[in-house]
Short mmCIF file of C-alpha atoms and ligand atoms in Angstrom, two decimals:
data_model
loop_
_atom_site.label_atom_id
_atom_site.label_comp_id
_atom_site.label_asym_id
_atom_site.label_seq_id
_atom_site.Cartn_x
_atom_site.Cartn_y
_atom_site.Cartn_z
CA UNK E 1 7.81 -15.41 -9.41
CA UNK E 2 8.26 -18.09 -12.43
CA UNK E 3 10.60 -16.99 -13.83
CA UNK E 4 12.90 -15.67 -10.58
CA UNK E 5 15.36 -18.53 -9.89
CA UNK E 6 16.14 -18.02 -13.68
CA UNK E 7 16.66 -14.55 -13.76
CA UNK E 8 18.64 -14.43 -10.75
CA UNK E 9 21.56 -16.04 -12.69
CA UNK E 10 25.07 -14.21 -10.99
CA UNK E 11 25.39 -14.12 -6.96
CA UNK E 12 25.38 -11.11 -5.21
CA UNK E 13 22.26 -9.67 -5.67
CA UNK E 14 18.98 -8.20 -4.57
CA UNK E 15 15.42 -9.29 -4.84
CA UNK E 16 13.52 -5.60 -4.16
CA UNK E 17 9.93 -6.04 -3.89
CA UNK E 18 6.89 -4.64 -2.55
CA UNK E 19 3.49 -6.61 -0.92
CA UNK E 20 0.60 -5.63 -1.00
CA UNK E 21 2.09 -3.46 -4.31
CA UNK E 22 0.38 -0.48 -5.30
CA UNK E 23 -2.10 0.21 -6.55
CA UNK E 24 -3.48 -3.21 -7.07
CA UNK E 25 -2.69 -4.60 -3.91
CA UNK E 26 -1.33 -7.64 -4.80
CA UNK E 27 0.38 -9.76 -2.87
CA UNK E 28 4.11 -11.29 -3.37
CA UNK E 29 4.73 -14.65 -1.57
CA UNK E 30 7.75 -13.36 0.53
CA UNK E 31 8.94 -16.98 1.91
CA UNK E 32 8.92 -18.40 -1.10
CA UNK E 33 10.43 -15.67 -2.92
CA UNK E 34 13.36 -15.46 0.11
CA UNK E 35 13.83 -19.39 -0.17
CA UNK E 36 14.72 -18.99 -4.01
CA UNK E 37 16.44 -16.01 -3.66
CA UNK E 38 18.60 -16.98 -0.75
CA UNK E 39 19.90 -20.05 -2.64
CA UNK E 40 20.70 -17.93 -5.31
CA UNK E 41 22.84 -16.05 -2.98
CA UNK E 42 20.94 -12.78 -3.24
CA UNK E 43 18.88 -10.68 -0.36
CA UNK E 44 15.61 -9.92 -0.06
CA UNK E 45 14.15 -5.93 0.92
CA UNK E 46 10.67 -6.18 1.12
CA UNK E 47 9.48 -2.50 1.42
CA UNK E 48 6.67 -2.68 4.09
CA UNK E 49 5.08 0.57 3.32
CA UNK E 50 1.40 -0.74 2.94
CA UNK E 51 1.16 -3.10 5.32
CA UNK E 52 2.83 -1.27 8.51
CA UNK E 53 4.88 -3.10 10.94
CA UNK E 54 1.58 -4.44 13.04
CA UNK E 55 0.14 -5.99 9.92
CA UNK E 56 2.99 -7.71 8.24
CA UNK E 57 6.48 -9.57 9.70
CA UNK E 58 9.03 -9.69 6.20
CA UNK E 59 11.77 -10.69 8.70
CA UNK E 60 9.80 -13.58 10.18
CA UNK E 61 9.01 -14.48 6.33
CA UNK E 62 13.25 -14.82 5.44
CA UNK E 63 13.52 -11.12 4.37
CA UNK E 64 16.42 -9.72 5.13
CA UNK E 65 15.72 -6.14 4.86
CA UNK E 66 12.52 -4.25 5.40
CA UNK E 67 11.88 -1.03 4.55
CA UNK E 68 8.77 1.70 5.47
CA UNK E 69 8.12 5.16 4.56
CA UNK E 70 7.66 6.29 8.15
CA UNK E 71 5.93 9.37 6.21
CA UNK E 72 2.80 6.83 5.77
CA UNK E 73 1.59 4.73 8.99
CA UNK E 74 4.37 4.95 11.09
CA UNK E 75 3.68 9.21 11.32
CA UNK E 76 0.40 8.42 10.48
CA UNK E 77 -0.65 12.23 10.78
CA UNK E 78 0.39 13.33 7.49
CA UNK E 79 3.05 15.76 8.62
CA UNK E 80 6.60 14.44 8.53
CA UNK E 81 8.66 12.70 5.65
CA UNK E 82 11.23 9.89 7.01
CA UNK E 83 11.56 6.34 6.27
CA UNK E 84 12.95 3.23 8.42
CA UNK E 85 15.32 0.49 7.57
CA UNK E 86 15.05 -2.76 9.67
CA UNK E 87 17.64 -5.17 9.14
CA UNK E 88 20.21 -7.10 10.95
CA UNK E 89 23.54 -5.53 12.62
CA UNK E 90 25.88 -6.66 9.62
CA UNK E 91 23.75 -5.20 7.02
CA UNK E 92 22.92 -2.00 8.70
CA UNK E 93 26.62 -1.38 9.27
CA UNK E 94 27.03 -1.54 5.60
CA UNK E 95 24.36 1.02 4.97
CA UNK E 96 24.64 3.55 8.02
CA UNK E 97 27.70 5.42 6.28
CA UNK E 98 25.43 6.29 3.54
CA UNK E 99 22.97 7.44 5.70
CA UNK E 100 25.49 9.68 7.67
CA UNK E 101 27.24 11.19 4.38
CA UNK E 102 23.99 11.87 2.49
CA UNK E 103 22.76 13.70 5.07
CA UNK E 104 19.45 11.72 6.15
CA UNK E 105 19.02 12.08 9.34
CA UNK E 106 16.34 13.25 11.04
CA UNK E 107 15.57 16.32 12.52
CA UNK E 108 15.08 16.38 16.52
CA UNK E 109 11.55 17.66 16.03
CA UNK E 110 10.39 15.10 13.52
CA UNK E 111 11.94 12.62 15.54
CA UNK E 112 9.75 14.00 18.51
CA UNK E 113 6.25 13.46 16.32
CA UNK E 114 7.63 10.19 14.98
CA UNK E 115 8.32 8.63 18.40
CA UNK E 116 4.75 10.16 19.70
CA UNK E 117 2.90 8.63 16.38
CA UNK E 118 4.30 5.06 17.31
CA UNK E 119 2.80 4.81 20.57
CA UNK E 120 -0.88 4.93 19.42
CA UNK E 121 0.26 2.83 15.82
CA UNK E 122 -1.45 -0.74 16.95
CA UNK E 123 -4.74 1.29 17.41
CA UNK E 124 -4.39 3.00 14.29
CA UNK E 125 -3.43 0.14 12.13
CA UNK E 126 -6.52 -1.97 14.07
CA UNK E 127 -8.96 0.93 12.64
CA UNK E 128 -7.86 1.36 9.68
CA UNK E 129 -8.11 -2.45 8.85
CA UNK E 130 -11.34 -2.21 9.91
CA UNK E 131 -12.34 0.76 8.16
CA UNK E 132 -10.97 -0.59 5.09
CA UNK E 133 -12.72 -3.79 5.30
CA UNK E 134 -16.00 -2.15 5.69
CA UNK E 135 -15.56 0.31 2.82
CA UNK E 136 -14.91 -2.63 0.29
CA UNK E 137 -17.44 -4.62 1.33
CA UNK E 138 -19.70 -1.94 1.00
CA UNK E 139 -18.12 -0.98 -2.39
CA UNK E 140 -18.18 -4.49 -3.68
CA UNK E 141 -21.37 -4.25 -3.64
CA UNK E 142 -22.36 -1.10 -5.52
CA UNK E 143 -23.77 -1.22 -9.16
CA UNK E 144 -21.73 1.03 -10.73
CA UNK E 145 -17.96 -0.72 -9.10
CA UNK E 146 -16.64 -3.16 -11.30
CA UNK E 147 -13.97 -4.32 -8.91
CA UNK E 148 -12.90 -3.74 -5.51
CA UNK E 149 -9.33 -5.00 -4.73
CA UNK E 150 -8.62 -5.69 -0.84
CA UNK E 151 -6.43 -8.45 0.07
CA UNK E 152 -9.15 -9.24 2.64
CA UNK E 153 -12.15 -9.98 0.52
CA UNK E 154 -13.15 -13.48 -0.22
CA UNK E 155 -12.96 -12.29 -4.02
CA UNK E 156 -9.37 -11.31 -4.12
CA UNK E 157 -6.81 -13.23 -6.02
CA UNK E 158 -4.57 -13.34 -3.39
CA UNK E 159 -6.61 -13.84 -0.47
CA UNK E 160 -5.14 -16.94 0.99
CA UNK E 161 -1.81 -16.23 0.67
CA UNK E 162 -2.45 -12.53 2.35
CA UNK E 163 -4.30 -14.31 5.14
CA UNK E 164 -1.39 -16.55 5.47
CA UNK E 165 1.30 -13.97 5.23
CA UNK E 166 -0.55 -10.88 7.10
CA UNK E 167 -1.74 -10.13 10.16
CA UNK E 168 -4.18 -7.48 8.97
CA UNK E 169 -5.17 -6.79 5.69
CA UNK E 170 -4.53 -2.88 5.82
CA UNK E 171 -5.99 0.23 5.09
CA UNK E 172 -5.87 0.85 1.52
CA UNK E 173 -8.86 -0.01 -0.95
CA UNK E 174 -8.26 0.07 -4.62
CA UNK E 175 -11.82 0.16 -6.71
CA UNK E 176 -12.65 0.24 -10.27
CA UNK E 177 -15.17 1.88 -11.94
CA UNK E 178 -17.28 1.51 -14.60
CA UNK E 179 -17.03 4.04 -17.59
CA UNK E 180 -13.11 4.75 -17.21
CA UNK E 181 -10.99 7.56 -16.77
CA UNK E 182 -13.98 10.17 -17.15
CA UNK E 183 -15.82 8.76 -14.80
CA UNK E 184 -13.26 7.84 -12.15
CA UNK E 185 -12.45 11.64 -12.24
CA UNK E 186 -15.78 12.53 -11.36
CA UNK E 187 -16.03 10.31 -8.68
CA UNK E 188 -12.51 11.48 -7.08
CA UNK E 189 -13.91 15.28 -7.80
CA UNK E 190 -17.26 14.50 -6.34
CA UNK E 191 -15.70 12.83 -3.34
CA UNK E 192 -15.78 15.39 -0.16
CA UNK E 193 -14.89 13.64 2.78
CA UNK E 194 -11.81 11.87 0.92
CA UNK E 195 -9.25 14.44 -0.28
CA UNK E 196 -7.61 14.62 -3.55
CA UNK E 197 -3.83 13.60 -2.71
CA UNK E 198 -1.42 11.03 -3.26
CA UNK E 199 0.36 10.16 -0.21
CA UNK E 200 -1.51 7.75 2.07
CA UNK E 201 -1.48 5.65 5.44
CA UNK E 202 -2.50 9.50 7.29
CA UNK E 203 -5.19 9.79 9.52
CA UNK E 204 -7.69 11.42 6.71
CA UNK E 205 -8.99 9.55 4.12
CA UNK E 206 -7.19 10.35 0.60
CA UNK E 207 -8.13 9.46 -3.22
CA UNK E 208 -5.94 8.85 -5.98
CA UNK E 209 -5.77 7.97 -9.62
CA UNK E 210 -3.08 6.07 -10.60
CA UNK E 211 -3.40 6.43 -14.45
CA UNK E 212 -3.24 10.27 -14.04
CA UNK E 213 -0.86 10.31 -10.55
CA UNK E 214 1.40 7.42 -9.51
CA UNK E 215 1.53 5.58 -12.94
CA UNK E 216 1.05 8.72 -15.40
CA UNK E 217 4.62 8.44 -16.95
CA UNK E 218 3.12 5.00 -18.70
CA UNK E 219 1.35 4.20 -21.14
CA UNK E 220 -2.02 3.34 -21.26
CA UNK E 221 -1.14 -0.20 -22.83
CA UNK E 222 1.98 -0.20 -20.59
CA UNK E 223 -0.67 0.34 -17.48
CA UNK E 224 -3.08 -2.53 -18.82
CA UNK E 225 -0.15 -4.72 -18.58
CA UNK E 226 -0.01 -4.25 -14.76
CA UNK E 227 -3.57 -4.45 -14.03
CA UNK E 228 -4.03 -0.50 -13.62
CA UNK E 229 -6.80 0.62 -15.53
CA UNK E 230 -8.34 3.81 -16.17
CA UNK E 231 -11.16 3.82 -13.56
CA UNK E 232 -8.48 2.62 -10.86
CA UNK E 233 -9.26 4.89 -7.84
CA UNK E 234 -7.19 4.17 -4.72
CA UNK E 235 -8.42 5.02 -1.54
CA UNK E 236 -6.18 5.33 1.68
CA UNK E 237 -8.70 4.64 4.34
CA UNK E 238 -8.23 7.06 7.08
CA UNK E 239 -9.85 6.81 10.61
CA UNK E 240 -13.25 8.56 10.00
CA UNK E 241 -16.02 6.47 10.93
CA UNK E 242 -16.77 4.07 8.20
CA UNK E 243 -20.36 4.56 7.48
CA UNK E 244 -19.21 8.28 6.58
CA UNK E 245 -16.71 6.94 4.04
CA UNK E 246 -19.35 4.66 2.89
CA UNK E 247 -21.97 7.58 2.29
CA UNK E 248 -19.41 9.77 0.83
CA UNK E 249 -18.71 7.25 -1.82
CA UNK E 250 -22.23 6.35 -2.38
CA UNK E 251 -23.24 10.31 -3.46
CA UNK E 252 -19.81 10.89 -4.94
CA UNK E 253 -20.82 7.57 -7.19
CA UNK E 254 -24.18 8.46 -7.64
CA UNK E 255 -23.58 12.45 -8.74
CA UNK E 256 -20.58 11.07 -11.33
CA UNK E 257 -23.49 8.44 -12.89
CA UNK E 258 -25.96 10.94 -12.83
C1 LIG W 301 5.49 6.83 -0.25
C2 LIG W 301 6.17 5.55 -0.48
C3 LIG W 301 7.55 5.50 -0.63
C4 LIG W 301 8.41 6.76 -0.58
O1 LIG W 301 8.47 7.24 0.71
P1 LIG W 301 8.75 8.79 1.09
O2 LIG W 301 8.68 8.78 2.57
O3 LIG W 301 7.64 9.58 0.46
O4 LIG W 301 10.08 9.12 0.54
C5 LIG W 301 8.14 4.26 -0.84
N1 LIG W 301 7.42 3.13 -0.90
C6 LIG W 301 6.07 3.13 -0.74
C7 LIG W 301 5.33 1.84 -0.83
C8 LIG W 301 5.41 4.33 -0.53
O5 LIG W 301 4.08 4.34 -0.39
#
């Protein structure tokens, strides 16, 4: 953020980002990053993924393209792969030709269970805030977490800026735990109502490790320098009821520490 009005040195360029980013959630200040960016002469895609359409507005923020992996929140039920561009007329002219000639269109029937998953998203996206909210405060409070990252606890970095930027604060939970990447296998292994998989925003509650899923193809040092440590676990809150989560955590925690 610094160092972006240096960087972005020739005209006629992007500014590609992500907020909240995985898997530490952080949070990118989108207006000010559109400001610079847009007297730099470059665009901004914001790629909306983890915060759904209900929780966050890039467009309101100066973004000028925002993108979603409709397989995530938008299907919501885990069982169709398509993704969503939002952007103005002028700028989706430019892109629809790719779209066409690379063959991306959707199929009628996955267009059929995307349009039916949007007209309950609002109620989703309400529970699964919810849900996630109650599952780190819970977490933050266990012996054996070291950190819980959600944009809506008072102990985030970010929190301020996410409370001024979002509408929500979303449904996934990143939490670290003590003893490292031996232990935060256990705990994903021990975990029963939370499957093993790395997709997210579905109806079920998933678990993932980033240092051996997402961010495997780094280092360990090159991981460290983004935050993502070895007892990262990131949890996509589904819409189970929250106390279950809460318990399932709690044995999963206590049988790994055992
Ligand atoms: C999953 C994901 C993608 C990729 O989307 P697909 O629908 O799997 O192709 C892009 N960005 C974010 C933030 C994602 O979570």
């Amino acid at each position: 953020m610094d160092q972006l009005a240096e960087t972005l040195t020739e005209p006629g360029k992007l500014v590609y980002l992500e907020s909240p980013a995985n898997p530490n959630l952080a949070i990118l200040d989108i207006a000010a990053i559109a400001r610079i960016a847009h007297q730099k002469g470059a665009l901004v895609a914001v790629d909306n993924t983890f915060a759904s359409p209900i929780n966050q507005h890039p467009l309101e923020l100066g973004a000028d393209l925002v993108l979603h992996s409709a397989t995530k929140y938008l299907g919501g039920h885990s069982d169709l792969t398509a993704g969503a561009l939002m952007t103005s007329a002028e700028l989706a002219a430019a892109v629809a030709p790719w779209r066409k000639n690379l063959g991306q269109l959707l199929s009628p029937e996955t267009a059929a269970l995307l349009s039916r998953s949007l007209r309950t998203l609002p109620v989703r996206i309400r529970q699964h805030n919810e849900n996630a909210m109650a599952v780190a405060q819970a977490m933050e409070h266990h012996p054996k977490v070291r950190r819980v990252l959600y944009p809506g606890l008072d102990s985030f970095t970010d929190q301020e800026l996410a409370a001024r930027q979002m509408k929500g604060f979303g449904g996934m939970v990143t939490i670290e735990v003590d003893g490292g990447r031996e232990k935060s296998t256990a705990v994903a292994d021990n975990l029963r109502l939370f499957l093993l998989a790395t997709s997210l925003g579905g109806v079920e509650s998933l678990v993932s490790q980033p240092c051996a899923t997402s961010h495997h193809g780094l280092t360990a040092e090159e991981r460290l320098k983004r935050g993502i440590t070895d007892g990262m676990l990131r949890l996509s809150i589904g819409l189970e009821d929250s106390k279950d989560l809460i318990e399932d955590l709690n044995q999963a925690l206590a049988k790994a520490f055992a």
